[in-house]
């Protein structure tokens, strides 16, 4: 019987088994605590059990498995750094990063669901909300009873959110919200949306908008070739009456949503590394098993070059996020440091996915292996939360003191 991994039955078996173990060439595990390793193994087990066996089918069908929201709540994937009294995990930033890494190892779209809920919905309510808002929303979001979304991007204002036109007027006993947001992860299923809009003076504020408020709709965006297991849509506000108690009172201005983005971009730096490691491990195993010219393809220098370069970039990226996590724990991480890590790690993940795709030959384009799905997902990850070039400009501004955005 042939031992070729192109045999469909063997490929299916290996997909179901999900034998992933992470590469650790520089013994970075020695830098982690026992608690970090425990968190990693429990999330990894969850991904192997609840995501890996189904994700190819969900992605192929562009199906968002809504029941994953409750399951993420049960394993503590929502708001790991939010204090325990509000239902969060009360964990440090390395733990948060590890959770994002393990989930994105399974699928970037699944990580999107978790990081939007934690960093972009729970974080602003915790940070900029009052006590009544924290108590009302955070426990339900942490448990997965409610799903949230974050509305910053508009059809005509993506990289430049300060130009947003979504606005609200003070009507005495309520605010009247008008406008539209686009490309919003989770929106079609979300119970609550943290929406950024301008007041009558042009100042940006966060508002909590709830499903069911008349004039608020969330049309789904169809036809994506990326993040197909994540649901994406619009937020449309047509004279929506928002109660005054739904305004986040403790911070206004563009700095408020940008602070949320710092937290989410940090999680993405870890997450993209997870996708990169999955591609690398799959390519390493495939190269050892796949025979061409009478030998495993792993014996050819050009394949070894690809694998060596992948491991080099993964090791550098692992060190980068670990150090950044320590800075986050100390409250010392800066926005440009986060930009560097998000930009680098998503970039190397995309490069690794492309090289891994080549190592898998024709099999690399199928759903038998995770590569093509990771590659297509990463095309969104390199664009959202600030594009590759916007992060370059954030770094350029830091180096030179001259903003080159406009
Ligand atoms: P700029 O003039 O630099 O700053 C405006 C004000 O904000 C302050 N600020 C910050 N405050 C706190 N934390 C930060 N990180 C901050 N960064 C800036 C700044 O001091 C200033 O304050 P003030 O008092 O002087 O007004 O703003 P700018 O308009 O020039 O824009 C800079 C730029 C281009 C870097 C920024 O707009 C940007 O990052 N654009 C990219 C947009 C983006 O990332 N959108 C993401 C949307 S959400 C998303 O994609 C979710 S996907 C999630 C998923 O599915 O996983
Ligand atoms: P544009 O801003 O139009 O950029 C187009 C190109 O121009 C890019 O290459 C960009 O780098 C370049 N460019 C723009 N300005 C400059 C400049 N000054 N200098 C040099 N180059 C420049 N947003 C949310 O608010 N919430 C979400 O939950 C969310 N989820 C998303 C999910 C998906 C699947 C996707 C694809 C996007 C999501 N986004 C979300 C939106 C995302 O943040 C934006 O797509 C992103 O910020 C880029 O905006 P844009 O698509 O309008 O591109």
XYZ file of C-alpha atoms and ligand atoms in Angstrom:
515
model
C 0.000 0.000 0.000
C 1.316 3.460 -0.861
C 2.478 5.640 2.044
C 1.907 8.790 0.008
C 0.000 11.501 1.916
C -1.814 12.269 -1.349
C -3.932 9.237 -0.550
C -7.255 10.822 0.329
C -8.132 8.399 3.149
C -4.810 8.969 4.891
C -5.097 12.735 4.531
C -8.612 12.726 6.005
C -7.462 10.583 8.911
C -4.568 12.923 9.720
C -6.889 15.952 9.480
C -9.311 14.422 12.003
C -6.499 13.466 14.351
C -4.875 16.943 14.468
C -1.449 15.895 15.737
C -0.157 19.474 16.080
C 2.671 20.217 18.509
C 4.283 23.665 18.474
C 7.914 24.212 17.446
C 10.117 25.572 20.265
C 13.618 25.823 18.831
C 14.922 28.344 21.404
C 13.256 26.711 24.435
C 10.967 29.680 24.876
C 8.727 27.415 26.956
C 11.307 27.885 29.724
C 10.190 31.530 29.871
C 6.570 30.540 30.543
C 5.034 29.753 33.917
C 3.312 26.449 34.685
C 0.011 28.342 34.531
C 0.788 29.605 31.019
C 1.541 26.047 29.888
C -1.644 24.746 31.494
C -3.716 27.404 29.726
C -2.026 26.513 26.455
C -2.674 22.811 26.763
C -6.323 23.300 27.705
C -6.988 25.681 24.788
C -5.051 23.413 22.432
C -7.162 20.430 23.507
C -10.290 22.509 22.971
C -9.178 23.507 19.460
C -8.315 19.899 18.576
C -11.717 18.735 19.826
C -14.097 21.561 18.886
C -12.506 23.340 15.899
C -10.036 21.201 13.917
C -12.443 18.378 13.013
C -15.025 20.818 11.582
C -13.220 23.945 10.428
C -12.585 22.930 6.826
C -16.265 22.187 6.360
C -17.333 25.453 8.008
C -14.887 27.445 5.881
C -15.849 25.670 2.664
C -19.542 26.401 3.370
C -18.878 29.945 4.679
C -20.677 28.887 7.852
C -20.260 30.649 11.205
C -20.826 28.062 13.955
C -22.741 30.224 16.416
C -22.547 27.601 19.197
C -18.786 28.267 19.385
C -19.621 31.552 21.164
C -20.928 29.760 24.281
C -18.050 27.299 24.145
C -15.485 30.122 23.993
C -17.230 31.620 27.015
C -16.927 28.337 28.910
C -13.168 28.029 28.282
C -12.446 31.648 29.242
C -11.499 32.869 25.756
C -13.493 36.104 26.138
C -11.799 38.903 28.048
C -8.918 36.955 29.620
C -7.383 40.154 31.060
C -10.702 41.593 32.347
C -11.009 41.262 36.173
C -12.760 38.205 37.573
C -15.493 40.282 39.244
C -16.870 41.150 35.785
C -16.660 37.573 34.499
C -13.230 38.003 32.851
C -10.248 35.746 33.351
C -8.111 38.051 35.540
C -5.075 36.754 33.645
C -1.892 38.409 32.425
C -1.123 39.438 28.839
C 1.058 36.414 28.091
C -1.941 34.181 28.908
C -4.132 36.309 26.647
C -1.565 35.997 23.848
C -1.300 32.234 24.274
C -5.094 31.881 24.048
C -5.168 33.903 20.808
C -2.232 31.905 19.427
C -3.878 28.552 20.080
C -7.266 29.616 18.690
C -5.744 31.117 15.525
C -3.650 27.972 15.126
C -7.090 26.453 14.552
C -8.439 29.311 12.410
C -8.019 33.100 12.148
C -11.790 33.579 11.868
C -12.343 31.796 15.161
C -9.703 34.035 16.755
C -11.459 37.069 15.271
C -14.643 36.114 17.108
C -12.717 35.855 20.373
C -10.499 38.906 20.017
C -13.313 41.224 18.934
C -15.391 40.139 21.924
C -12.514 40.521 24.404
C -10.397 43.408 23.145
C -12.871 45.461 21.161
C -16.150 45.045 23.048
C -15.406 44.032 26.658
C -12.239 46.151 26.902
C -13.890 49.518 26.010
C -16.872 48.779 28.261
C -14.480 47.937 31.097
C -12.083 50.801 30.442
C -14.405 53.624 29.351
C -17.746 52.473 30.776
C -19.331 53.224 34.156
C -20.049 50.632 36.824
C -23.659 50.077 35.703
C -22.494 49.398 32.122
C -19.759 47.035 33.307
C -22.222 45.057 35.436
C -24.883 44.949 32.755
C -22.758 43.835 29.816
C -19.450 42.261 30.854
C -20.635 39.037 32.561
C -22.972 38.182 29.661
C -20.221 38.887 27.105
C -17.659 36.882 29.108
C -19.904 33.827 29.303
C -20.849 33.975 25.631
C -24.517 34.573 26.428
C -24.165 37.724 24.322
C -21.991 38.303 21.278
C -20.566 41.750 20.585
C -19.035 43.663 17.704
C -16.965 46.838 17.242
C -17.944 49.466 14.693
C -15.168 51.832 13.678
C -14.625 51.351 9.912
C -16.991 53.062 7.467
C -17.422 52.603 3.715
C -15.381 55.769 3.034
C -13.162 55.747 6.141
C -11.026 52.654 6.750
C -7.391 53.525 7.436
C -8.511 57.050 8.332
C -11.207 56.565 10.983
C -10.950 60.185 12.148
C -12.890 61.136 8.993
C -15.944 59.100 10.076
C -19.380 60.550 9.335
C -21.532 58.380 11.620
C -22.975 60.867 14.112
C -25.408 61.373 16.957
C -27.485 64.301 18.121
C -28.558 65.083 21.670
C -32.376 64.945 21.678
C -32.777 65.728 25.387
C -33.810 62.337 26.775
C -31.899 60.218 24.193
C -29.329 60.363 21.379
C -30.321 59.995 17.713
C -27.733 57.926 15.814
C -27.273 57.947 12.018
C -24.681 56.483 9.676
C -23.184 53.149 8.657
C -20.223 50.934 9.479
C -18.714 48.361 7.144
C -16.581 45.220 7.472
C -17.693 44.506 11.009
C -16.696 41.095 12.424
C -19.540 39.311 14.284
C -22.089 41.998 13.301
C -24.805 39.789 11.743
C -25.144 37.773 14.964
C -24.149 40.400 17.519
C -26.414 41.277 20.437
C -24.515 44.486 21.187
C -22.289 46.789 19.165
C -19.725 49.255 20.502
C -20.097 52.015 17.917
C -17.816 55.012 17.414
C -19.635 58.143 16.274
C -19.228 61.926 16.309
C -21.269 64.269 18.466
C -22.526 67.635 17.207
C -19.100 69.185 17.872
C -17.330 66.466 15.852
C -15.880 64.704 18.927
C -15.741 60.881 18.729
C -17.547 58.856 21.448
C -18.355 55.200 22.017
C -22.023 54.167 22.207
C -23.446 50.758 23.094
C -26.137 49.889 20.557
C -28.320 46.845 21.206
C -29.987 44.530 18.699
C -33.681 45.299 18.551
C -33.327 49.082 18.764
C -35.620 50.367 15.948
C -33.640 51.555 12.896
C -30.598 49.391 13.694
C -29.812 46.640 11.146
C -26.809 44.384 10.505
C -26.764 43.114 6.895
C -24.292 40.286 6.299
C -21.390 40.636 3.834
C -21.321 37.670 1.453
C -18.754 36.373 -1.025
C -15.594 36.565 1.128
C -12.686 34.297 0.153
C -11.131 34.906 3.562
C -12.280 34.336 7.165
C -15.117 32.274 5.764
C -15.993 30.726 9.136
C -16.297 34.189 10.679
C -19.402 36.282 10.091
C -18.853 39.825 8.802
C -21.371 42.545 8.034
C -22.457 46.141 8.191
C -24.022 48.218 10.943
C -26.708 50.562 9.651
C -28.191 53.273 11.877
C -31.320 54.982 10.594
C -32.480 57.420 13.270
C -31.701 54.961 16.068
C -32.795 56.218 19.503
C -29.926 55.329 21.831
C -30.585 55.765 25.577
C -28.257 58.310 27.155
C -26.977 55.718 29.634
C -25.465 53.819 26.663
C -22.735 56.413 26.029
C -19.310 55.310 27.301
C -18.534 58.222 29.624
C -14.877 57.855 30.601
C -12.992 58.637 27.379
C -13.721 60.386 24.077
C -11.712 61.218 20.961
C -10.025 58.888 18.461
C -7.607 57.815 21.193
C -10.401 55.706 22.765
C -10.896 53.288 19.838
C -7.133 53.358 19.171
C -6.521 52.122 22.734
C -8.849 49.174 22.021
C -6.902 48.501 18.840
C -3.645 48.336 20.819
C -5.070 45.443 22.814
C -6.510 43.622 19.775
C -3.392 44.133 17.627
C -1.300 42.635 20.431
C -3.531 39.527 20.368
C -3.224 39.325 16.585
C 0.590 39.325 16.804
C 0.317 36.114 18.853
C -2.551 34.745 16.790
C -0.848 35.061 13.411
C 2.122 33.219 14.874
C -0.254 30.367 15.699
C -1.351 30.151 12.053
C 2.314 30.279 10.961
C 3.255 27.421 13.287
C 0.367 25.293 12.032
C 1.525 25.804 8.424
C 5.139 25.042 9.336
C 4.270 21.866 11.252
C 2.019 20.629 8.468
C 4.768 21.298 5.871
C 7.425 19.590 8.011
C 5.307 16.453 8.397
C 4.275 16.431 4.734
C 7.874 16.849 3.534
C 8.971 13.863 5.613
C 6.217 11.629 4.196
C 5.921 12.731 0.584
C 8.154 10.694 -1.750
C 9.375 12.080 -5.086
C 12.329 10.850 -7.130
C 12.516 7.905 -4.718
C 13.155 10.039 -1.608
C 11.179 12.115 0.884
C 10.973 15.669 -0.461
C 12.424 16.744 2.937
C 15.771 15.447 1.664
C 16.000 18.106 -1.063
C 17.992 21.242 -0.271
C 15.352 23.616 -1.602
C 12.705 22.135 0.700
C 15.126 22.285 3.634
C 15.774 25.950 2.829
C 12.059 26.692 3.024
C 11.663 24.830 6.329
C 14.801 26.423 7.830
C 13.669 29.916 6.921
C 10.193 29.244 8.319
C 11.615 28.070 11.642
C 13.952 31.069 11.796
C 11.076 33.531 11.332
C 8.835 31.634 13.775
C 11.553 31.692 16.447
C 12.122 35.437 16.016
C 8.378 36.058 16.163
C 8.015 33.920 19.307
C 10.658 36.006 21.081
C 9.032 39.215 19.882
C 5.582 38.454 21.288
C 6.950 37.073 24.526
C 8.908 40.286 25.185
C 5.979 42.436 24.093
C 3.740 40.477 26.479
C 6.098 41.229 29.360
C 5.971 44.930 28.443
C 2.160 44.753 28.302
C 2.143 43.162 31.775
C 4.235 46.070 33.080
C 2.012 48.621 31.320
C 5.012 49.792 29.297
C 4.181 48.605 25.755
C 3.787 51.441 23.252
C 1.562 51.631 20.181
C 4.573 51.544 17.768
C 5.953 48.454 19.554
C 2.584 46.763 19.086
C 2.524 47.868 15.425
C 5.948 46.336 14.835
C 4.827 42.982 16.260
C 1.454 42.904 14.476
C 3.026 43.883 11.169
C 5.960 41.506 11.422
C 4.087 38.465 12.656
C 1.242 38.690 10.170
C 3.759 39.247 7.366
C 5.888 36.244 8.270
C 2.760 34.126 8.763
C 1.623 34.965 5.218
C 5.089 34.202 3.823
C 5.186 30.897 5.718
C 1.694 29.966 4.539
C 2.737 30.609 0.929
C 5.944 28.549 1.244
C 4.096 25.764 3.083
C 1.542 25.750 0.282
C 4.352 25.115 -2.180
C 5.774 22.256 -0.095
C 2.351 20.582 -0.120
C 2.313 20.733 -3.937
C -1.168 20.277 -5.392
C -2.473 18.983 -2.058
C -1.747 22.434 -0.650
C -4.709 23.963 -2.447
C -7.221 21.513 -0.976
C -9.104 21.437 2.304
C -7.282 18.218 3.220
C -4.617 20.452 4.744
C -5.083 23.758 6.593
C -2.630 25.773 4.478
C -4.796 27.444 1.866
C -7.406 28.347 4.487
C -4.754 29.946 6.718
C -3.298 31.753 3.694
C -6.630 33.209 2.627
C -7.513 34.130 6.227
C -4.213 35.936 6.679
C -5.046 38.173 3.697
C -7.686 39.745 5.962
C -5.480 39.743 9.033
C -2.807 41.714 7.146
C -5.462 44.347 6.330
C -7.644 44.631 9.413
C -6.627 46.282 12.670
C -4.447 48.612 10.574
C -2.997 47.561 7.234
C 0.603 46.410 6.750
C 1.506 49.856 5.396
C -0.328 51.829 8.103
C 1.753 50.004 10.733
C 4.867 50.863 8.748
C 3.841 54.526 8.873
C 3.161 54.316 12.622
C 6.753 53.091 12.987
C 8.014 55.756 10.577
C 6.317 58.412 12.687
C 7.918 56.981 15.831
C 11.396 56.963 14.257
C 11.296 60.362 12.590
C 8.676 62.277 14.554
C 7.028 63.108 11.211
C 3.548 61.639 10.547
C 3.300 60.582 6.892
C -0.373 59.525 6.966
C -1.659 62.540 5.099
P -3.575 60.687 15.549
O -3.593 62.155 15.324
O -2.284 59.950 15.515
O -4.258 60.370 16.963
C -5.547 60.876 17.270
C -5.638 60.989 18.778
O -5.537 59.692 19.361
C -4.397 59.653 20.238
N -3.819 58.331 20.095
C -3.905 57.380 21.010
N -4.436 57.380 22.228
C -4.373 56.245 22.944
N -3.821 55.124 22.466
C -3.283 55.071 21.228
N -2.761 53.957 20.753
C -3.310 56.235 20.433
N -2.890 56.557 19.201
C -3.206 57.832 19.003
C -3.496 60.767 19.784
O -2.660 61.197 20.807
C -4.510 61.816 19.391
O -5.008 62.397 20.571
P -5.479 63.937 20.613
O -5.866 64.161 22.028
O -4.286 64.714 20.153
O -6.621 64.034 19.646
O -4.625 60.029 14.575
P -4.681 59.993 12.980
O -6.054 60.388 12.590
O -3.522 60.740 12.376
O -4.547 58.439 12.676
C -3.424 57.726 12.893
C -3.579 56.304 12.320
C -3.619 56.298 10.800
C -2.360 55.539 12.789
C -4.856 55.664 12.886
O -5.981 56.274 12.409
C -4.942 54.189 12.576
O -4.424 53.373 13.337
N -5.636 53.784 11.463
C -5.901 52.370 11.171
C -7.353 52.082 11.427
C -7.574 50.732 12.000
O -6.684 50.051 12.499
N -8.830 50.282 11.988
C -9.161 49.046 12.608
C -10.649 48.891 12.689
S -11.166 47.613 13.798
C -10.756 46.202 13.031
O -10.162 46.128 12.018
C -11.181 44.976 13.744
S -10.845 43.490 12.935
C -10.973 42.495 14.267
C -11.001 41.068 13.994
O -11.872 40.565 13.280
O -10.149 40.385 14.625
P -8.212 51.640 2.842
O -8.034 52.468 4.051
O -9.033 52.182 1.729
O -6.769 51.240 2.296
C -6.576 50.728 0.982
C -5.060 50.695 0.727
O -4.539 52.016 0.809
C -4.307 49.880 1.766
O -3.258 49.179 1.141
C -3.731 50.930 2.695
O -2.530 50.494 3.349
C -3.465 52.060 1.716
N -3.428 53.338 2.411
C -4.456 53.986 3.033
N -4.021 55.139 3.573
C -2.696 55.217 3.319
C -1.673 56.159 3.624
N -1.921 57.264 4.358
N -0.424 55.920 3.174
C -0.131 54.790 2.475
N -1.061 53.861 2.145
C -2.320 54.086 2.560
N -13.354 47.225 11.076
C -14.036 47.483 12.238
O -14.229 48.624 12.620
N -14.511 46.442 12.982
C -14.354 45.148 12.631
O -14.780 44.238 13.348
C -13.668 44.855 11.402
N -13.558 43.576 10.954
C -13.030 43.342 9.717
C -13.107 42.055 9.180
C -12.618 41.807 7.902
C -12.736 40.444 7.310
C -12.020 42.853 7.157
C -11.474 42.600 5.786
C -11.967 44.120 7.684
C -12.488 44.385 8.957
N -12.522 45.695 9.468
C -13.172 45.950 10.652
C -12.078 46.807 8.652
C -10.571 46.981 8.589
O -10.052 47.504 9.772
C -10.251 47.857 7.388
O -10.501 47.075 6.226
C -8.838 48.396 7.398
O -8.643 49.283 8.465
C -8.465 49.079 6.067
O -9.457 49.947 5.652
P -10.018 49.864 4.135
O -10.412 48.455 3.873
O -11.054 50.915 3.992
O -8.778 50.180 3.231
